[in-house]
Amino acid sequence: MMAQYRGFLFLAFMMVCTAAFSQGGCKDIQANNYNSAATFNDGSCTYQTTNVSLATKTNLNTLLNESSGLIFTDGQLWTLNDSGNNADIYQIDTSTGQILKTVSISNFSNIDWEEITADENYFYVGDFGNNNGTRQNLSIVKIKKTDIPSGNNVSVAAVAITFNYPEQKSFVSGNTHKFDCEAFIAYKDSIFLFTKNRGNLKTYLYGLSA
């Protein structure tokens, strides 16, 4: 009994010490209010307003009138169209907006493509648009860059990373759910999804293996 009591006291002591030495603040060295003593980022960072003039402005090719994502990778700019369009990704000219290369994904359709990202070896297409919260077939289409043939109009097979939101129990159509997603990034060996919460307008971050 005494040993359990001592253990409780030690745990309480550690909790008090942790609280005492934890200090919130801005940990971003590029922020106005960077705090070198902060042990965790409390979301208080502020930044100078930046004004940038674009060197080039151009219209996209009319085929891309539903462009839903952009990624600049390996010195190339790529985009895709939203739901209901062809299951294609497009390399576009950064100066003219014209299509340089069309890559058709031969074994997947465009259910509701929302975003494209990439890492060193792969493109990732987010087929996770879920406006009504009813989808049970959310996926990320993974395309190996070295599998894409040379040429202007080519086709390639891909694989799918399927996933679900563990908190979602109901798939009844609605407009206040938190299980839509329209943005993601690839980082190291992971993919991070940023949800579009239609209820409280917050974003939830989900991570999964790439």
PDB file of C-alpha atoms in Angstrom:
ATOM      1  CA  MET A   1       0.000   0.000   0.000  1.00  0.00           C
ATOM      2  CA  MET A   2       2.815   2.400   0.916  1.00  0.00           C
ATOM      3  CA  ALA A   3       4.540   1.664  -2.418  1.00  0.00           C
ATOM      4  CA  GLN A   4       1.343   2.522  -4.306  1.00  0.00           C
ATOM      5  CA  TYR A   5       1.037   5.778  -2.320  1.00  0.00           C
ATOM      6  CA  ARG A   6       4.651   6.731  -3.112  1.00  0.00           C
ATOM      7  CA  GLY A   7       3.990   5.959  -6.753  1.00  0.00           C
ATOM      8  CA  PHE A   8       0.969   8.244  -6.735  1.00  0.00           C
ATOM      9  CA  LEU A   9       2.974  11.054  -5.147  1.00  0.00           C
ATOM     10  CA  PHE A  10       5.742  10.648  -7.747  1.00  0.00           C
ATOM     11  CA  LEU A  11       3.206  10.785 -10.587  1.00  0.00           C
ATOM     12  CA  ALA A  12       1.577  13.899  -9.111  1.00  0.00           C
ATOM     13  CA  PHE A  13       5.022  15.503  -8.707  1.00  0.00           C
ATOM     14  CA  MET A  14       5.908  14.769 -12.339  1.00  0.00           C
ATOM     15  CA  MET A  15       2.606  16.233 -13.540  1.00  0.00           C
ATOM     16  CA  VAL A  16       3.198  19.422 -11.558  1.00  0.00           C
ATOM     17  CA  CYS A  17       6.769  19.704 -12.865  1.00  0.00           C
ATOM     18  CA  THR A  18       5.672  19.108 -16.448  1.00  0.00           C
ATOM     19  CA  ALA A  19       3.026  21.811 -16.151  1.00  0.00           C
ATOM     20  CA  ALA A  20       5.500  24.170 -14.549  1.00  0.00           C
ATOM     21  CA  PHE A  21       8.108  23.750 -17.274  1.00  0.00           C
ATOM     22  CA  SER A  22       5.661  23.699 -20.229  1.00  0.00           C
ATOM     23  CA  GLN A  23       5.402  27.113 -21.808  1.00  0.00           C
ATOM     24  CA  GLY A  24       3.195  27.940 -24.728  1.00  0.00           C
ATOM     25  CA  GLY A  25       4.183  30.442 -27.350  1.00  0.00           C
ATOM     26  CA  CYS A  26       5.196  30.915 -30.954  1.00  0.00           C
ATOM     27  CA  LYS A  27       7.932  28.492 -32.038  1.00  0.00           C
ATOM     28  CA  ASP A  28       8.217  29.702 -35.641  1.00  0.00           C
ATOM     29  CA  ILE A  29      11.472  31.664 -36.031  1.00  0.00           C
ATOM     30  CA  GLN A  30      10.012  33.502 -39.048  1.00  0.00           C
ATOM     31  CA  ALA A  31       7.141  34.942 -37.015  1.00  0.00           C
ATOM     32  CA  ASN A  32       7.022  38.415 -35.482  1.00  0.00           C
ATOM     33  CA  ASN A  33       6.583  37.031 -31.979  1.00  0.00           C
ATOM     34  CA  TYR A  34       8.949  34.034 -31.997  1.00  0.00           C
ATOM     35  CA  ASN A  35       9.549  32.823 -28.447  1.00  0.00           C
ATOM     36  CA  SER A  36      12.729  30.770 -27.986  1.00  0.00           C
ATOM     37  CA  ALA A  37      11.557  29.700 -24.524  1.00  0.00           C
ATOM     38  CA  ALA A  38       8.323  28.161 -25.787  1.00  0.00           C
ATOM     39  CA  THR A  39       8.060  24.390 -25.454  1.00  0.00           C
ATOM     40  CA  PHE A  40       4.910  24.048 -27.570  1.00  0.00           C
ATOM     41  CA  ASN A  41       3.213  26.114 -30.244  1.00  0.00           C
ATOM     42  CA  ASP A  42       0.005  27.636 -28.860  1.00  0.00           C
ATOM     43  CA  GLY A  43      -1.166  29.076 -32.187  1.00  0.00           C
ATOM     44  CA  SER A  44      -0.271  32.669 -31.337  1.00  0.00           C
ATOM     45  CA  CYS A  45       2.207  33.326 -34.183  1.00  0.00           C
ATOM     46  CA  THR A  46       1.782  36.552 -36.148  1.00  0.00           C
ATOM     47  CA  TYR A  47       3.445  37.476 -39.438  1.00  0.00           C
ATOM     48  CA  GLN A  48       4.228  40.481 -41.592  1.00  0.00           C
ATOM     49  CA  THR A  49       1.939  41.019 -44.561  1.00  0.00           C
ATOM     50  CA  THR A  50       3.662  39.927 -47.780  1.00  0.00           C
ATOM     51  CA  ASN A  51       2.859  41.436 -51.162  1.00  0.00           C
ATOM     52  CA  VAL A  52       4.043  39.528 -54.217  1.00  0.00           C
ATOM     53  CA  SER A  53       3.559  40.480 -57.847  1.00  0.00           C
ATOM     54  CA  LEU A  54       3.205  37.515 -60.166  1.00  0.00           C
ATOM     55  CA  ALA A  55       5.783  37.487 -62.940  1.00  0.00           C
ATOM     56  CA  THR A  56       3.367  35.763 -65.309  1.00  0.00           C
ATOM     57  CA  LYS A  57      -0.411  35.568 -65.435  1.00  0.00           C
ATOM     58  CA  THR A  58      -2.209  33.362 -67.906  1.00  0.00           C
ATOM     59  CA  ASN A  59      -5.458  31.521 -68.468  1.00  0.00           C
ATOM     60  CA  LEU A  60      -5.600  27.759 -68.318  1.00  0.00           C
ATOM     61  CA  ASN A  61      -6.603  25.712 -71.322  1.00  0.00           C
ATOM     62  CA  THR A  62     -10.417  25.582 -71.539  1.00  0.00           C
ATOM     63  CA  LEU A  63     -10.282  21.799 -71.004  1.00  0.00           C
ATOM     64  CA  LEU A  64      -9.194  22.607 -67.448  1.00  0.00           C
ATOM     65  CA  ASN A  65     -12.179  24.762 -66.533  1.00  0.00           C
ATOM     66  CA  GLU A  66     -12.702  22.635 -63.402  1.00  0.00           C
ATOM     67  CA  SER A  67      -9.070  22.546 -62.302  1.00  0.00           C
ATOM     68  CA  SER A  68      -9.196  21.397 -58.689  1.00  0.00           C
ATOM     69  CA  GLY A  69      -5.549  21.127 -57.645  1.00  0.00           C
ATOM     70  CA  LEU A  70      -2.000  22.105 -58.589  1.00  0.00           C
ATOM     71  CA  ILE A  71       1.392  20.605 -57.773  1.00  0.00           C
ATOM     72  CA  PHE A  72       4.816  21.791 -58.899  1.00  0.00           C
ATOM     73  CA  THR A  73       7.194  18.840 -58.832  1.00  0.00           C
ATOM     74  CA  ASP A  74      10.411  17.972 -60.678  1.00  0.00           C
ATOM     75  CA  GLY A  75      10.273  21.371 -62.387  1.00  0.00           C
ATOM     76  CA  GLN A  76       6.814  20.649 -63.832  1.00  0.00           C
ATOM     77  CA  LEU A  77       3.333  21.949 -63.039  1.00  0.00           C
ATOM     78  CA  TRP A  78       0.469  19.438 -62.902  1.00  0.00           C
ATOM     79  CA  THR A  79      -3.276  19.725 -62.403  1.00  0.00           C
ATOM     80  CA  LEU A  80      -6.506  17.730 -62.611  1.00  0.00           C
ATOM     81  CA  ASN A  81     -10.218  18.344 -63.019  1.00  0.00           C
ATOM     82  CA  ASP A  82     -12.958  17.879 -60.445  1.00  0.00           C
ATOM     83  CA  SER A  83     -15.652  15.199 -60.261  1.00  0.00           C
ATOM     84  CA  GLY A  84     -17.354  13.846 -63.351  1.00  0.00           C
ATOM     85  CA  ASN A  85     -14.439  14.608 -65.646  1.00  0.00           C
ATOM     86  CA  ASN A  86     -11.909  12.234 -67.165  1.00  0.00           C
ATOM     87  CA  ALA A  87      -9.522  10.370 -64.887  1.00  0.00           C
ATOM     88  CA  ASP A  88      -6.582  12.354 -66.237  1.00  0.00           C
ATOM     89  CA  ILE A  89      -3.767  14.417 -64.818  1.00  0.00           C
ATOM     90  CA  TYR A  90      -2.276  17.177 -66.940  1.00  0.00           C
ATOM     91  CA  GLN A  91       1.148  18.759 -67.173  1.00  0.00           C
ATOM     92  CA  ILE A  92       0.690  22.411 -68.072  1.00  0.00           C
ATOM     93  CA  ASP A  93       2.978  25.105 -69.382  1.00  0.00           C
ATOM     94  CA  THR A  94       3.695  27.594 -66.588  1.00  0.00           C
ATOM     95  CA  SER A  95       3.807  30.524 -69.018  1.00  0.00           C
ATOM     96  CA  THR A  96       0.917  29.831 -71.390  1.00  0.00           C
ATOM     97  CA  GLY A  97      -1.418  27.584 -69.381  1.00  0.00           C
ATOM     98  CA  GLN A  98      -1.569  25.147 -72.283  1.00  0.00           C
ATOM     99  CA  ILE A  99      -1.539  21.387 -71.786  1.00  0.00           C
ATOM    100  CA  LEU A 100       1.842  19.767 -72.464  1.00  0.00           C
ATOM    101  CA  LYS A 101       1.000  16.199 -71.475  1.00  0.00           C
ATOM    102  CA  THR A 102      -2.134  14.223 -70.612  1.00  0.00           C
ATOM    103  CA  VAL A 103      -1.824  11.098 -68.464  1.00  0.00           C
ATOM    104  CA  SER A 104      -4.949   8.936 -68.307  1.00  0.00           C
ATOM    105  CA  ILE A 105      -5.359   6.663 -65.286  1.00  0.00           C
ATOM    106  CA  SER A 106      -6.500   3.466 -66.931  1.00  0.00           C
ATOM    107  CA  ASN A 107      -7.927   1.581 -63.955  1.00  0.00           C
ATOM    108  CA  PHE A 108      -9.715   4.288 -61.936  1.00  0.00           C
ATOM    109  CA  SER A 109     -12.506   6.747 -62.593  1.00  0.00           C
ATOM    110  CA  ASN A 110     -12.818  10.306 -61.368  1.00  0.00           C
ATOM    111  CA  ILE A 111     -15.538   9.977 -58.730  1.00  0.00           C
ATOM    112  CA  ASP A 112     -14.748  13.227 -56.952  1.00  0.00           C
ATOM    113  CA  TRP A 113     -11.123  14.194 -57.430  1.00  0.00           C
ATOM    114  CA  GLU A 114     -10.268  17.220 -55.326  1.00  0.00           C
ATOM    115  CA  GLU A 115      -6.502  17.577 -55.046  1.00  0.00           C
ATOM    116  CA  ILE A 116      -3.128  16.408 -56.350  1.00  0.00           C
ATOM    117  CA  THR A 117       0.177  16.233 -54.521  1.00  0.00           C
ATOM    118  CA  ALA A 118       3.482  14.447 -55.007  1.00  0.00           C
ATOM    119  CA  ASP A 119       6.659  13.244 -53.385  1.00  0.00           C
ATOM    120  CA  GLU A 120       9.941  12.169 -54.937  1.00  0.00           C
ATOM    121  CA  ASN A 121       8.541   8.979 -56.466  1.00  0.00           C
ATOM    122  CA  TYR A 122       4.769   9.264 -56.743  1.00  0.00           C
ATOM    123  CA  PHE A 123       1.829  11.447 -57.654  1.00  0.00           C
ATOM    124  CA  TYR A 124      -1.147  11.208 -55.319  1.00  0.00           C
ATOM    125  CA  VAL A 125      -4.670  12.079 -56.448  1.00  0.00           C
ATOM    126  CA  GLY A 126      -7.234  12.684 -53.714  1.00  0.00           C
ATOM    127  CA  ASP A 127     -10.501  10.988 -54.644  1.00  0.00           C
ATOM    128  CA  PHE A 128     -12.054  12.039 -51.362  1.00  0.00           C
ATOM    129  CA  GLY A 129     -14.615  14.720 -52.210  1.00  0.00           C
ATOM    130  CA  ASN A 130     -17.547  13.996 -49.912  1.00  0.00           C
ATOM    131  CA  ASN A 131     -19.937  16.942 -50.013  1.00  0.00           C
ATOM    132  CA  ASN A 132     -22.901  15.100 -48.527  1.00  0.00           C
ATOM    133  CA  GLY A 133     -20.971  12.834 -46.165  1.00  0.00           C
ATOM    134  CA  THR A 134     -22.310   9.658 -47.763  1.00  0.00           C
ATOM    135  CA  ARG A 135     -19.231   8.186 -49.433  1.00  0.00           C
ATOM    136  CA  GLN A 136     -17.814   4.880 -48.231  1.00  0.00           C
ATOM    137  CA  ASN A 137     -15.253   4.512 -51.017  1.00  0.00           C
ATOM    138  CA  LEU A 138     -12.747   7.261 -50.199  1.00  0.00           C
ATOM    139  CA  SER A 139      -9.338   6.732 -51.725  1.00  0.00           C
ATOM    140  CA  ILE A 140      -6.044   8.227 -52.821  1.00  0.00           C
ATOM    141  CA  VAL A 141      -4.888   7.190 -56.284  1.00  0.00           C
ATOM    142  CA  LYS A 142      -1.124   6.573 -56.250  1.00  0.00           C
ATOM    143  CA  ILE A 143       0.776   6.892 -59.535  1.00  0.00           C
ATOM    144  CA  LYS A 144       4.439   5.944 -59.807  1.00  0.00           C
ATOM    145  CA  LYS A 145       6.252   8.659 -61.738  1.00  0.00           C
ATOM    146  CA  THR A 146       8.610   6.265 -63.512  1.00  0.00           C
ATOM    147  CA  ASP A 147       5.609   4.255 -64.802  1.00  0.00           C
ATOM    148  CA  ILE A 148       4.374   7.223 -66.847  1.00  0.00           C
ATOM    149  CA  PRO A 149       5.411   6.695 -70.479  1.00  0.00           C
ATOM    150  CA  SER A 150       6.972   9.390 -72.628  1.00  0.00           C
ATOM    151  CA  GLY A 151       4.700  11.143 -75.094  1.00  0.00           C
ATOM    152  CA  ASN A 152       1.989  13.772 -74.996  1.00  0.00           C
ATOM    153  CA  ASN A 153      -1.054  11.515 -74.515  1.00  0.00           C
ATOM    154  CA  VAL A 154      -0.329   8.411 -72.493  1.00  0.00           C
ATOM    155  CA  SER A 155      -1.974   5.971 -70.119  1.00  0.00           C
ATOM    156  CA  VAL A 156      -0.802   4.437 -66.855  1.00  0.00           C
ATOM    157  CA  ALA A 157      -2.176   2.058 -64.233  1.00  0.00           C
ATOM    158  CA  ALA A 158      -2.256   3.145 -60.607  1.00  0.00           C
ATOM    159  CA  VAL A 159      -2.973   1.705 -57.178  1.00  0.00           C
ATOM    160  CA  ALA A 160      -5.373   2.972 -54.533  1.00  0.00           C
ATOM    161  CA  ILE A 161      -4.880   3.765 -50.868  1.00  0.00           C
ATOM    162  CA  THR A 162      -8.332   3.340 -49.343  1.00  0.00           C
ATOM    163  CA  PHE A 163      -9.275   4.886 -46.035  1.00  0.00           C
ATOM    164  CA  ASN A 164     -12.157   5.910 -43.801  1.00  0.00           C
ATOM    165  CA  TYR A 165     -12.685   8.331 -40.952  1.00  0.00           C
ATOM    166  CA  PRO A 166     -12.818   6.225 -37.763  1.00  0.00           C
ATOM    167  CA  GLU A 167     -15.255   8.635 -36.083  1.00  0.00           C
ATOM    168  CA  GLN A 168     -17.819   8.482 -38.871  1.00  0.00           C
ATOM    169  CA  LYS A 169     -20.644   6.137 -37.928  1.00  0.00           C
ATOM    170  CA  SER A 170     -23.459   7.641 -39.985  1.00  0.00           C
ATOM    171  CA  PHE A 171     -23.531   8.067 -43.764  1.00  0.00           C
ATOM    172  CA  VAL A 172     -26.869   9.866 -43.978  1.00  0.00           C
ATOM    173  CA  SER A 173     -26.725  12.777 -46.399  1.00  0.00           C
ATOM    174  CA  GLY A 174     -26.272  16.151 -44.704  1.00  0.00           C
ATOM    175  CA  ASN A 175     -24.554  19.521 -44.927  1.00  0.00           C
ATOM    176  CA  THR A 176     -23.167  19.887 -41.387  1.00  0.00           C
ATOM    177  CA  HIS A 177     -20.872  16.852 -41.249  1.00  0.00           C
ATOM    178  CA  LYS A 178     -17.083  16.928 -40.767  1.00  0.00           C
ATOM    179  CA  PHE A 179     -16.039  14.226 -43.214  1.00  0.00           C
ATOM    180  CA  ASP A 180     -15.325  16.136 -46.406  1.00  0.00           C
ATOM    181  CA  CYS A 181     -11.749  16.696 -47.585  1.00  0.00           C
ATOM    182  CA  GLU A 182     -10.402  18.898 -50.357  1.00  0.00           C
ATOM    183  CA  ALA A 183      -6.722  19.327 -49.459  1.00  0.00           C
ATOM    184  CA  PHE A 184      -3.780  17.088 -48.597  1.00  0.00           C
ATOM    185  CA  ILE A 185       0.005  16.882 -48.722  1.00  0.00           C
ATOM    186  CA  ALA A 186       2.614  14.131 -48.939  1.00  0.00           C
ATOM    187  CA  TYR A 187       5.438  14.418 -46.429  1.00  0.00           C
ATOM    188  CA  LYS A 188       8.189  11.833 -45.988  1.00  0.00           C
ATOM    189  CA  ASP A 189       6.406   8.459 -45.660  1.00  0.00           C
ATOM    190  CA  SER A 190       2.984   9.887 -44.816  1.00  0.00           C
ATOM    191  CA  ILE A 191      -0.029  11.620 -46.299  1.00  0.00           C
ATOM    192  CA  PHE A 192      -1.840  14.306 -44.321  1.00  0.00           C
ATOM    193  CA  LEU A 193      -5.488  15.133 -44.998  1.00  0.00           C
ATOM    194  CA  PHE A 194      -7.056  18.474 -44.065  1.00  0.00           C
ATOM    195  CA  THR A 195     -10.816  18.122 -43.709  1.00  0.00           C
ATOM    196  CA  LYS A 196     -13.444  20.639 -44.720  1.00  0.00           C
ATOM    197  CA  ASN A 197     -15.746  20.643 -41.713  1.00  0.00           C
ATOM    198  CA  ARG A 198     -19.197  21.807 -42.769  1.00  0.00           C
ATOM    199  CA  GLY A 199     -20.499  21.983 -39.208  1.00  0.00           C
ATOM    200  CA  ASN A 200     -18.161  24.029 -37.001  1.00  0.00           C
ATOM    201  CA  LEU A 201     -15.911  25.282 -39.849  1.00  0.00           C
ATOM    202  CA  LYS A 202     -12.792  23.810 -38.240  1.00  0.00           C
ATOM    203  CA  THR A 203     -10.189  21.673 -39.985  1.00  0.00           C
ATOM    204  CA  TYR A 204      -9.231  18.246 -38.693  1.00  0.00           C
ATOM    205  CA  LEU A 205      -5.861  16.751 -39.624  1.00  0.00           C
ATOM    206  CA  TYR A 206      -5.610  13.031 -40.396  1.00  0.00           C
ATOM    207  CA  GLY A 207      -2.403  11.165 -41.190  1.00  0.00           C
ATOM    208  CA  LEU A 208      -1.963   7.849 -42.965  1.00  0.00           C
ATOM    209  CA  SER A 209       0.877   5.862 -44.428  1.00  0.00           C
ATOM    210  CA  ALA A 210       1.823   6.613 -48.013  1.00  0.00           C
TER     211      ALA A 210
END
